[in-house]
Tab-separated table of C-alpha atoms in Angstrom:
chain	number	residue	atom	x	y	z
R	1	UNK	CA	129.648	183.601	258.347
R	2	UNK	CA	131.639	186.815	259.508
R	3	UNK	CA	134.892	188.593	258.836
R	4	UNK	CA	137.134	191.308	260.244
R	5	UNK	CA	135.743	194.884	259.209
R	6	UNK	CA	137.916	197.882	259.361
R	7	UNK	CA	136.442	201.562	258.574
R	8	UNK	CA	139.018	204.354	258.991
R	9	UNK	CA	138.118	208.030	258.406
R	10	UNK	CA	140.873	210.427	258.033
R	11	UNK	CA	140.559	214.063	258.547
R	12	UNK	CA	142.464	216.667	259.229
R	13	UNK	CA	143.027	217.438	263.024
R	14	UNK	CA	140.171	217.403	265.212
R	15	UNK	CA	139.406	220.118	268.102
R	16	UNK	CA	139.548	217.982	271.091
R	17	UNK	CA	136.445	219.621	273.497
R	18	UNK	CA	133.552	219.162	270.417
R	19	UNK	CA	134.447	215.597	269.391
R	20	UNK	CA	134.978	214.963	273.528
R	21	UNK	CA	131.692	216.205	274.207
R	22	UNK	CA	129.863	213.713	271.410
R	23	UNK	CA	132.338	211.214	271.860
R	24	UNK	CA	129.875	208.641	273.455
R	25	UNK	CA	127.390	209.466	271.104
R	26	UNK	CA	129.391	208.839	268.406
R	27	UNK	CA	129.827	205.070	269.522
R	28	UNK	CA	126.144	204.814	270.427
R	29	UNK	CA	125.250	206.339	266.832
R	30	UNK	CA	127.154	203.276	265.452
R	31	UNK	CA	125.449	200.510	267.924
R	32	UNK	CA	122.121	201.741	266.892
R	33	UNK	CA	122.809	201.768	262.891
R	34	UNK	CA	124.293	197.924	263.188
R	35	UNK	CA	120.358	197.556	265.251
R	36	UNK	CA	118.951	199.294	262.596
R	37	UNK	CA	120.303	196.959	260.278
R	38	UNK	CA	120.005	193.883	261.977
R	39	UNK	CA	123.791	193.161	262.401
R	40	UNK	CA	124.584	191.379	265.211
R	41	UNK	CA	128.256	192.313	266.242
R	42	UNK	CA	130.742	193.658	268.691
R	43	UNK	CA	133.289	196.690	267.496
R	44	UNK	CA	135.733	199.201	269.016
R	45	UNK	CA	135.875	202.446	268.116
R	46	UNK	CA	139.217	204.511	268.771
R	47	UNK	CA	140.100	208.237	267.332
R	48	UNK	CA	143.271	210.082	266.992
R	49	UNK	CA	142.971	213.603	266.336
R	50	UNK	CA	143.797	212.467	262.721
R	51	UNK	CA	141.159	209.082	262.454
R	52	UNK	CA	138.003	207.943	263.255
R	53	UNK	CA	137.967	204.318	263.416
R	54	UNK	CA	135.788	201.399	263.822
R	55	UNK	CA	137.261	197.235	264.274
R	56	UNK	CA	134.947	194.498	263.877
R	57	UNK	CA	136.501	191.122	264.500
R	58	UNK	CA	133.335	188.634	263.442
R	59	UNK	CA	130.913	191.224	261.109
R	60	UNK	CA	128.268	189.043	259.613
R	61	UNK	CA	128.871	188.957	255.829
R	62	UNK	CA	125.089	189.068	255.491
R	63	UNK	CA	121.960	190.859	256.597
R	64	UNK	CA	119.919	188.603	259.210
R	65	UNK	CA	116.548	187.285	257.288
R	66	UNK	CA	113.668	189.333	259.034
R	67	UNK	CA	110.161	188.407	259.240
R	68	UNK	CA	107.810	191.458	258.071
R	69	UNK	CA	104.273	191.863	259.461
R	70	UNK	CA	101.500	193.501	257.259
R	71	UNK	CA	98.395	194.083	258.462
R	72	UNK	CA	95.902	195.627	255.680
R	73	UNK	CA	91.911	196.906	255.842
R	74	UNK	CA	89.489	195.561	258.159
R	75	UNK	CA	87.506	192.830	256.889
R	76	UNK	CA	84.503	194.609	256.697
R	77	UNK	CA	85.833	197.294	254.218
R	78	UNK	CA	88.212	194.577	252.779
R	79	UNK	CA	85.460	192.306	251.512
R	80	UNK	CA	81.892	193.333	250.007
R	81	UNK	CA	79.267	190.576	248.785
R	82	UNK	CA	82.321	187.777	248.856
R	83	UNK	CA	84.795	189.967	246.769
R	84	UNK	CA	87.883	191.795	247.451
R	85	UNK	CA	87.522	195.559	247.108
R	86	UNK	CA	89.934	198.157	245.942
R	87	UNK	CA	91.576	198.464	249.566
R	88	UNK	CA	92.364	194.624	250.007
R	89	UNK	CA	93.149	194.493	246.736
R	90	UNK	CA	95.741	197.340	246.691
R	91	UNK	CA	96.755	195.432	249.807
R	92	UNK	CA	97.847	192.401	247.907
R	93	UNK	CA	99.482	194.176	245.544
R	94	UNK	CA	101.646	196.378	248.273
R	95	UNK	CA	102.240	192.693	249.504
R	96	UNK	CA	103.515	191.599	246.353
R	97	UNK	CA	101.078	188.859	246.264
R	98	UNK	CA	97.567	187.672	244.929
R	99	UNK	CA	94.614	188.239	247.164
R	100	UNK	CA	94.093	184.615	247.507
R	101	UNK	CA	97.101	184.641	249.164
R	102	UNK	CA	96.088	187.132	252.121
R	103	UNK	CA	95.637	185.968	255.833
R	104	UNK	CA	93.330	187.320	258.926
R	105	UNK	CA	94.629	188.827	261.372
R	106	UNK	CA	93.821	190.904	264.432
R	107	UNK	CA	94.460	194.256	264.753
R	108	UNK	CA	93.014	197.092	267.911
R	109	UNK	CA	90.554	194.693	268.075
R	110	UNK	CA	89.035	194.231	264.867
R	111	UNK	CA	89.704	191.200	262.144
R	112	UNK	CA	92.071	192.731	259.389
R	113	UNK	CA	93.576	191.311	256.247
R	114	UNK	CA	96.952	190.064	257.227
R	115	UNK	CA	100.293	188.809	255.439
R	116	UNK	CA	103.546	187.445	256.940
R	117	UNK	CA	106.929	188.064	254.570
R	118	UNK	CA	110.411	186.707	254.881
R	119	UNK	CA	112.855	189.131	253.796
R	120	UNK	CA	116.055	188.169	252.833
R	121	UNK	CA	118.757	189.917	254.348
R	122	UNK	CA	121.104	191.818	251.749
R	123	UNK	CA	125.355	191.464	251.509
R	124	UNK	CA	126.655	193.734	254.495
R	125	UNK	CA	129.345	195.154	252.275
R	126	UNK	CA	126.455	196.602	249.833
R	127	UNK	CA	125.127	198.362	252.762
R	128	UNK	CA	127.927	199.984	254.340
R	129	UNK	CA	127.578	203.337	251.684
R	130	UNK	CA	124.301	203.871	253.502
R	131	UNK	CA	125.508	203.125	256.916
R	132	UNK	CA	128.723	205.017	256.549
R	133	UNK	CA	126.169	208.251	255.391
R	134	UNK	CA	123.758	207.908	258.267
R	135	UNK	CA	126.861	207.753	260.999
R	136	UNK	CA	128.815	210.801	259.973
R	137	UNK	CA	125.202	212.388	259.739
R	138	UNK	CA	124.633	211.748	262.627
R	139	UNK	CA	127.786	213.525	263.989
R	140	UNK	CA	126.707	216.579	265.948
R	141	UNK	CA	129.482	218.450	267.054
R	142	UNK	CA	127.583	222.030	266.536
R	143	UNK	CA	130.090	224.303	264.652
R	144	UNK	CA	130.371	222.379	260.995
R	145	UNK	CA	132.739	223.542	258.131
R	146	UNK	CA	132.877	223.379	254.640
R	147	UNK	CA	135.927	222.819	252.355
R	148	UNK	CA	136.465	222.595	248.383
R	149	UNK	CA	133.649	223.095	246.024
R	150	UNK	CA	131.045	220.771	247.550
R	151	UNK	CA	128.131	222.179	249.935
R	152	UNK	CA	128.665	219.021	252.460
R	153	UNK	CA	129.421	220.132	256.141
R	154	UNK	CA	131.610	218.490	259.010
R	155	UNK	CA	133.808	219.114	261.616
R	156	UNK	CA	136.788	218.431	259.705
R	157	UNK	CA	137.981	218.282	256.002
R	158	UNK	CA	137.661	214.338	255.517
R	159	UNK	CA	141.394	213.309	253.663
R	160	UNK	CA	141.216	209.956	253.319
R	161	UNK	CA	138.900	206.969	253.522
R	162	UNK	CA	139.594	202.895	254.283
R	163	UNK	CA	136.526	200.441	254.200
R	164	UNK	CA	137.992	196.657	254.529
R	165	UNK	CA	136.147	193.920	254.803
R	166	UNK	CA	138.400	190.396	255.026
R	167	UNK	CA	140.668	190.762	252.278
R	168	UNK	CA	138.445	192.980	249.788
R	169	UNK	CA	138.427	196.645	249.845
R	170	UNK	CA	134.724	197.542	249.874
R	171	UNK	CA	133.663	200.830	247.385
R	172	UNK	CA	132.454	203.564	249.582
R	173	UNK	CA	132.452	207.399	248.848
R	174	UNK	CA	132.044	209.774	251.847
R	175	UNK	CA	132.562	213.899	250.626
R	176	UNK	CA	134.189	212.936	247.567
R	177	UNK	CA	136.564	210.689	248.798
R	178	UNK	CA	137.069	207.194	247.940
R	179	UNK	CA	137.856	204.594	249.770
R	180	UNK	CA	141.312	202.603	249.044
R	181	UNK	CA	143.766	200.559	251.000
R	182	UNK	CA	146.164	203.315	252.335
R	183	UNK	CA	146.527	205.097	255.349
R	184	UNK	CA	148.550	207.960	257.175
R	185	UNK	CA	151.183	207.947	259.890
R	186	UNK	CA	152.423	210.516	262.224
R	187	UNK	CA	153.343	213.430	260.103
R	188	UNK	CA	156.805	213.921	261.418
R	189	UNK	CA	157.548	210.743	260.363
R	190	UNK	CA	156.260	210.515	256.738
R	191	UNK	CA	153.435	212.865	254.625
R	192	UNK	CA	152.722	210.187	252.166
R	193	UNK	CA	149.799	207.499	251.954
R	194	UNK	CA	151.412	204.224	253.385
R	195	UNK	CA	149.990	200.912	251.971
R	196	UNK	CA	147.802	198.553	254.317
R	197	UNK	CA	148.137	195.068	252.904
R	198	UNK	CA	145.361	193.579	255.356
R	199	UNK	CA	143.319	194.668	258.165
R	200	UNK	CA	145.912	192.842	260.603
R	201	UNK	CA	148.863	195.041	259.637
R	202	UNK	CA	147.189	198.200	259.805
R	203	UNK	CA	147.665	198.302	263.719
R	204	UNK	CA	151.007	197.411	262.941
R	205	UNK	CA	151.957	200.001	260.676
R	206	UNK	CA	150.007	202.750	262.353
R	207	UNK	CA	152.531	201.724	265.510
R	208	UNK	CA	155.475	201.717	263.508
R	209	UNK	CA	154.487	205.076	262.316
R	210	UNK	CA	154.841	206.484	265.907
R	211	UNK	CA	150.584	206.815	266.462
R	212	UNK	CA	148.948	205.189	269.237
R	213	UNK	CA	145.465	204.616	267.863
R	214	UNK	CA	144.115	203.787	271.503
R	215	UNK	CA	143.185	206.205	273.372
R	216	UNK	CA	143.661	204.379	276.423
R	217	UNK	CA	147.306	203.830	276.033
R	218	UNK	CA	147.970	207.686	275.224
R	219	UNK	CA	146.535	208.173	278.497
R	220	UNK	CA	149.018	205.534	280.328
R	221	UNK	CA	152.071	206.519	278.438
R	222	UNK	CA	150.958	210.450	279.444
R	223	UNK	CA	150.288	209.353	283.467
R	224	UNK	CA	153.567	207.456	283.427
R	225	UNK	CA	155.872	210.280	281.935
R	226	UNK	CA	154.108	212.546	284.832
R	227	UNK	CA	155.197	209.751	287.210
R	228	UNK	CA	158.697	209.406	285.767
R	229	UNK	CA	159.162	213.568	285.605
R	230	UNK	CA	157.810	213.879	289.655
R	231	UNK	CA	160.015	210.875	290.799
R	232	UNK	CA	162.985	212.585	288.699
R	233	UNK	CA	162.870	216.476	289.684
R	234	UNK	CA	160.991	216.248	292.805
R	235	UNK	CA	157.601	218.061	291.725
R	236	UNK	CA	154.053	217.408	291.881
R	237	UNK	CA	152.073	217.533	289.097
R	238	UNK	CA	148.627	218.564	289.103
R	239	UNK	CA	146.502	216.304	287.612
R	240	UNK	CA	143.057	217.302	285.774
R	241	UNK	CA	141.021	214.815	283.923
R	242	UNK	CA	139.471	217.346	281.699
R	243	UNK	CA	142.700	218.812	280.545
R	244	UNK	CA	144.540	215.036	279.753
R	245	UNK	CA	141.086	214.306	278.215
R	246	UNK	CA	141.798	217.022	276.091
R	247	UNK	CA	145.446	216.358	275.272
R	248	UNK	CA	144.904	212.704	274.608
R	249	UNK	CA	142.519	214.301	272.391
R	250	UNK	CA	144.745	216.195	270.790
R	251	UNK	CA	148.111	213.560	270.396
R	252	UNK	CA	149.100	210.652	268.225
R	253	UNK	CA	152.025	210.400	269.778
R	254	UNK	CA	152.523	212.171	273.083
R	255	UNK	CA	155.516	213.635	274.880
R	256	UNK	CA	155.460	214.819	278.694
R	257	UNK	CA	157.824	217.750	278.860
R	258	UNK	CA	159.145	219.697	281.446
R	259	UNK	CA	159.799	223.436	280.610
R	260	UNK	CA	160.101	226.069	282.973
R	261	UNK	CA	159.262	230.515	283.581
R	262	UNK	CA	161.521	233.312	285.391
R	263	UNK	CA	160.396	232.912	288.517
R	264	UNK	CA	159.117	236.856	288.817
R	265	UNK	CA	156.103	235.634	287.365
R	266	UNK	CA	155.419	233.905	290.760
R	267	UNK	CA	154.247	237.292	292.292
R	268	UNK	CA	150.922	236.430	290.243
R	269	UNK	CA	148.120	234.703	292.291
R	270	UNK	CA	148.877	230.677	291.984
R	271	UNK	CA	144.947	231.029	290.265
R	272	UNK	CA	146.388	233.659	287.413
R	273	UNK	CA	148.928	231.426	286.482
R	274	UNK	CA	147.280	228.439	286.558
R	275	UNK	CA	144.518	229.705	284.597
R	276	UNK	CA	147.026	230.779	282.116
R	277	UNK	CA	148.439	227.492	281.813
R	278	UNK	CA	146.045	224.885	281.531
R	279	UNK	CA	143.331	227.528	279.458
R	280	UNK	CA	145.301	229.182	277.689
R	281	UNK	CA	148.086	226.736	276.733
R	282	UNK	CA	146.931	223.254	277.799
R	283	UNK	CA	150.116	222.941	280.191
R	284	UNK	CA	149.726	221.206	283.650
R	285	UNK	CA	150.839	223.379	286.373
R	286	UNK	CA	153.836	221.874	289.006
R	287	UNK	CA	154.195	222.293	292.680
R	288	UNK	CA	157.169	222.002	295.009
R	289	UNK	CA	156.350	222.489	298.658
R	290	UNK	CA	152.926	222.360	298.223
R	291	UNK	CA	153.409	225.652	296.291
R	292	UNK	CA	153.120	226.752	292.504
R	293	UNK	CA	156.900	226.400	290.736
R	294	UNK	CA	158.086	228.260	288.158
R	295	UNK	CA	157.824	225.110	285.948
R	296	UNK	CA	154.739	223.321	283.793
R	297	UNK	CA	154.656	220.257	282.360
R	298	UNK	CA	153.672	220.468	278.382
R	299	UNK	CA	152.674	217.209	276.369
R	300	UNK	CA	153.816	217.481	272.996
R	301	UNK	CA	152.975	215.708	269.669
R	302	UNK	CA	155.816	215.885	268.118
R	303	UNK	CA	157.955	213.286	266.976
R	304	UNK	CA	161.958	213.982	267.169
R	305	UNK	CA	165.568	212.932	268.551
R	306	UNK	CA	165.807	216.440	270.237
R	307	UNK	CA	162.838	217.920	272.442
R	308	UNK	CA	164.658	220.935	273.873
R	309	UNK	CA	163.562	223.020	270.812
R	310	UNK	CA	159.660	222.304	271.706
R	311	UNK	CA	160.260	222.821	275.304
R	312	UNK	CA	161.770	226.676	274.417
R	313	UNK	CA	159.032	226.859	272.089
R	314	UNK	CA	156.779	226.959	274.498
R	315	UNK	CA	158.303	228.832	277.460
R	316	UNK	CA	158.275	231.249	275.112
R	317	UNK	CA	155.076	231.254	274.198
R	318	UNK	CA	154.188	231.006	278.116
R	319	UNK	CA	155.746	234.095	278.886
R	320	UNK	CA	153.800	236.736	277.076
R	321	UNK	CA	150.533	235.376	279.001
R	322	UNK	CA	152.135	235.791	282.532
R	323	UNK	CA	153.467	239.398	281.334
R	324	UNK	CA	150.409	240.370	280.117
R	325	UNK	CA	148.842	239.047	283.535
R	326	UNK	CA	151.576	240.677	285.720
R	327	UNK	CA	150.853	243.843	283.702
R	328	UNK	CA	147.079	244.279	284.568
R	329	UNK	CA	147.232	242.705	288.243
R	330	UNK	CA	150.204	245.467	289.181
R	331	UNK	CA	147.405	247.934	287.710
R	332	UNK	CA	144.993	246.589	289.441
R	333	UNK	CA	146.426	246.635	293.028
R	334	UNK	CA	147.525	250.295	292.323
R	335	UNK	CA	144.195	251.496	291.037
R	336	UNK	CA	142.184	249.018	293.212
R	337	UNK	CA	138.442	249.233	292.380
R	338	UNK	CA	138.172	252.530	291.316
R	339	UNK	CA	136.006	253.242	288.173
R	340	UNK	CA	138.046	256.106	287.159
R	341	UNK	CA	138.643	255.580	283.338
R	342	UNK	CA	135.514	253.499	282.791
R	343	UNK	CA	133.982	256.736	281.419
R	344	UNK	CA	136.487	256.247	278.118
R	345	UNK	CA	135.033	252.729	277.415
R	346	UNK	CA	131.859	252.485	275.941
R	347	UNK	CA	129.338	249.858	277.046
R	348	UNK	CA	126.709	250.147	274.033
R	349	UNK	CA	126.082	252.672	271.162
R	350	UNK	CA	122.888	254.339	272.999
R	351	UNK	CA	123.801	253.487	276.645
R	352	UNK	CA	127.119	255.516	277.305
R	353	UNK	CA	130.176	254.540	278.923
R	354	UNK	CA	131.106	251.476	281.574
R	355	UNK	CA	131.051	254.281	284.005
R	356	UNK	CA	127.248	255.404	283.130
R	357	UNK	CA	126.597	251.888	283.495
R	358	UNK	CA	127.657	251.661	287.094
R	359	UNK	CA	126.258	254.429	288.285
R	360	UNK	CA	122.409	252.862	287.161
R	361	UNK	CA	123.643	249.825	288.770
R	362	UNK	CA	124.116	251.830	292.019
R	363	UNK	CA	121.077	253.477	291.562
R	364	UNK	CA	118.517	250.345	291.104
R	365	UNK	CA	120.291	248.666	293.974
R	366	UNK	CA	119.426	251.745	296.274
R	367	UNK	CA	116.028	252.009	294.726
R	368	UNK	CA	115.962	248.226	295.673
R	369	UNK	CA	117.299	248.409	299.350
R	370	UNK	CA	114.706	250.994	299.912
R	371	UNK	CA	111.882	248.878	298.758
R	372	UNK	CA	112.930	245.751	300.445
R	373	UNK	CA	114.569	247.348	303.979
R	374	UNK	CA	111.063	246.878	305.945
R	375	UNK	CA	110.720	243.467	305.145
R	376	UNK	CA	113.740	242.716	305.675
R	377	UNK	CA	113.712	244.202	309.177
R	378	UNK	CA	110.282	242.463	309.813
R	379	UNK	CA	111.888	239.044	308.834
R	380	UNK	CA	115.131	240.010	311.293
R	381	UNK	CA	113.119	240.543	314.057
R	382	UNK	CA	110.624	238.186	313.899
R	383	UNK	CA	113.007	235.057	313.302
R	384	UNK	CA	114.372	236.601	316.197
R	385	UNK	CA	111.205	236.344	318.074
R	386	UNK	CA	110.932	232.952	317.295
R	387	UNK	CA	114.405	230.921	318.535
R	388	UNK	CA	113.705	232.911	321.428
R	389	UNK	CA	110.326	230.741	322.208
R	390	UNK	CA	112.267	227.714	320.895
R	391	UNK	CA	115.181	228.176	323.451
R	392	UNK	CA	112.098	228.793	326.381
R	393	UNK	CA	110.612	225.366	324.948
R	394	UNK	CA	113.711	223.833	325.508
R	395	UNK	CA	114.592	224.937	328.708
R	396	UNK	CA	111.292	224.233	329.875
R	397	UNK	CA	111.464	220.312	328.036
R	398	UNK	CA	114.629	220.088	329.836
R	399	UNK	CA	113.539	221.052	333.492
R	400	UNK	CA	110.177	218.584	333.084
């Protein structure tokens, strides 16, 4: 017998490049617990940068019944003079079960007391505390945090908790939260815990509160704004698969944007600017003419009637990057490479300045060329030497 299973764990938002770069592992953690277990189901697991989720359509509502091998003392130490000694009887008793009752078996080639078990398998829904425990433990994503009074670590503060099997809410406590039947939606469309009647309206609701819990589809509906913005203004979006990984990450409900810079800020390298962009700001730069525009596509979260206020939002958050850019590249065509200055900035307490550190650069790489320069003249010549007999071979290969 089986029934739907829904676990949802809600935290507060997720940084997108740690939980991308466990992301798999995550799943696989999950696959290998249900093993573990011996729970034989398919699930999908989805995230927002608000959820962790996991959907099981047919979860067994019961442990499988496992047969348990137990192989005890060898014979010889097992039995003395016809009776059982301490070891097989200790044996039988970590079998649960009268010596009497003991097999033979064979074990690295010697005769061993043996005993087969049945084990029943236990209610899945008394299980999933442990299971629950062992998957978020097994959550690596490197920097941890720790909130409230409790000495528990994860990525995230965990908010809220949902653990439904069929129609019953199962009790499970993860970081002091309990699980219940309620859930959250976008928050610029409601900060309060909305009820879940079943597991088949929580999609539902979760939609009709403006998130996309599939990452999938925030990926489409991203690709097809770009499509819709390039067919409408004429531009070509850069796509990088690392960066929408990041801001599908990142999104419950995402909005392609186009927002614009004064085009001064074009007398930056294309690379400065794009750099500045997609690092710095997680925009996608836009080309017209096969050239870098003064434009840059942003893909929001937010959830309103009236985007123009998050597209000036973030031009003007763009512009003090490029400035600041502009700024040092004008200094650094005037002042080229010079290392005039360098002597103001210290390198370590104990080594000097940037400028003392160049100059024992220099120094070691003189000290170097000197060391090296006959070799590498001996090497010059002789590989010299050498195609010269190879071009005499050919010629001669060719004449025969």
């Amino acid at each position: 017998m089986t029934e739907p299973l829904l676990i949802e764990i809600g935290v507060e938002e997720l940084p997108a490049i740690p939980l991308l770069k466990i992301i798999n592992n995550i799943e696989k953690s999950w696959e290998n617990i249900l093993k573990e277990y011996h729970l034989s189901t398919h699930f999908t697991f989805v995230y927002t940068p608000r959820r962790l989720v996991l959907k099981h359509t047919n979860m067994p509502v019961k442990q499988e019944d496992t047969a348990v091998e137990l192989f005890g003392p060898p014979l010889v130490a097992a039995i003395k003079e016809g009776k059982p000694t301490p070891a097989a009887l200790g044996f039988a008793r970590k079998c649960g079960v009268d010596f009497s009752e003991l097999g033979r078996g064979e074990k690295n080639g010697k005769e061993v007391l043996y005993f087969k078990k049945e084990e029943k398998g236990k209610q899945t829904d008394s299980l999933l505390q442990e299971m629950l425990e062992k998957w978020i433990a097994s959550m690596a994503f490197g920097k941890m945090m720790r909130w409230g009074s409790r000495s528990d670590e994860f990525i995230r503060p965990i908010r809220w908790l949902q653990v439904r099997m069929g129609e019953s809410s199962v009790p499970v406590e993860l970081y002091g939260v309990k699980s219940d039947t309620k859930t959250y939606v976008h928050r610029m469309v409601s900060y309060d815990a909305v009820e879940v009647p079943s597991i088949s309206a929580y999609d539902t609701i979760l939609k009709e509160g403006a998130v996309m819990l599939q990452p999938s589809e925030r990926e489409a509906v991203i690709l097809a704004a770009f499509d819709a913005l390039e067919s409408e203004h004429d531009i070509v979006i850069e796509r990088d698969n690392a960066l929408l990984a990041e801001v599908v990450a990142i999104t419950e409900n995402p909005k392609a944007l186009l927002g614009t810079f004064d085009s001064s800020f074009l007398e930056l390298p294309p690379e400065v600017i794009i750099t500045s962009m997609k690092e710095h700001q997680r925009y996608f730069p836009v080309f017209e003419g096969g050239k870098i525009a003064n434009k840059f596509v942003v893909v929001s979260n937010a959830y309103t009637e009236n985007y123009s206020k998050v597209v000036a939002g973030n031009e003007r958050v763009l512009k003090p990057r490029l400035a600041d850019g502009l700024f040092f590249y004008k200094n650094d065509l005037k002042n080229g490479l010079s290392i005039d200055g360098l002597e103001k900035v210290q390198f370590i307490d104990g080594l000097g300045s940037l400028a003392d550190k160049i100059v024992r650069e220099k120094n070691i790489a003189m000290r170097l060329l000197g060391l090296y320069m006959e070799k590498v003249e001996a090497t010059t010549e002789k590989s010299n030497a050498t195609l010269e007999k190879l071009m005499d071979r050919a010629i001669s290969l060719a004449k025969a």
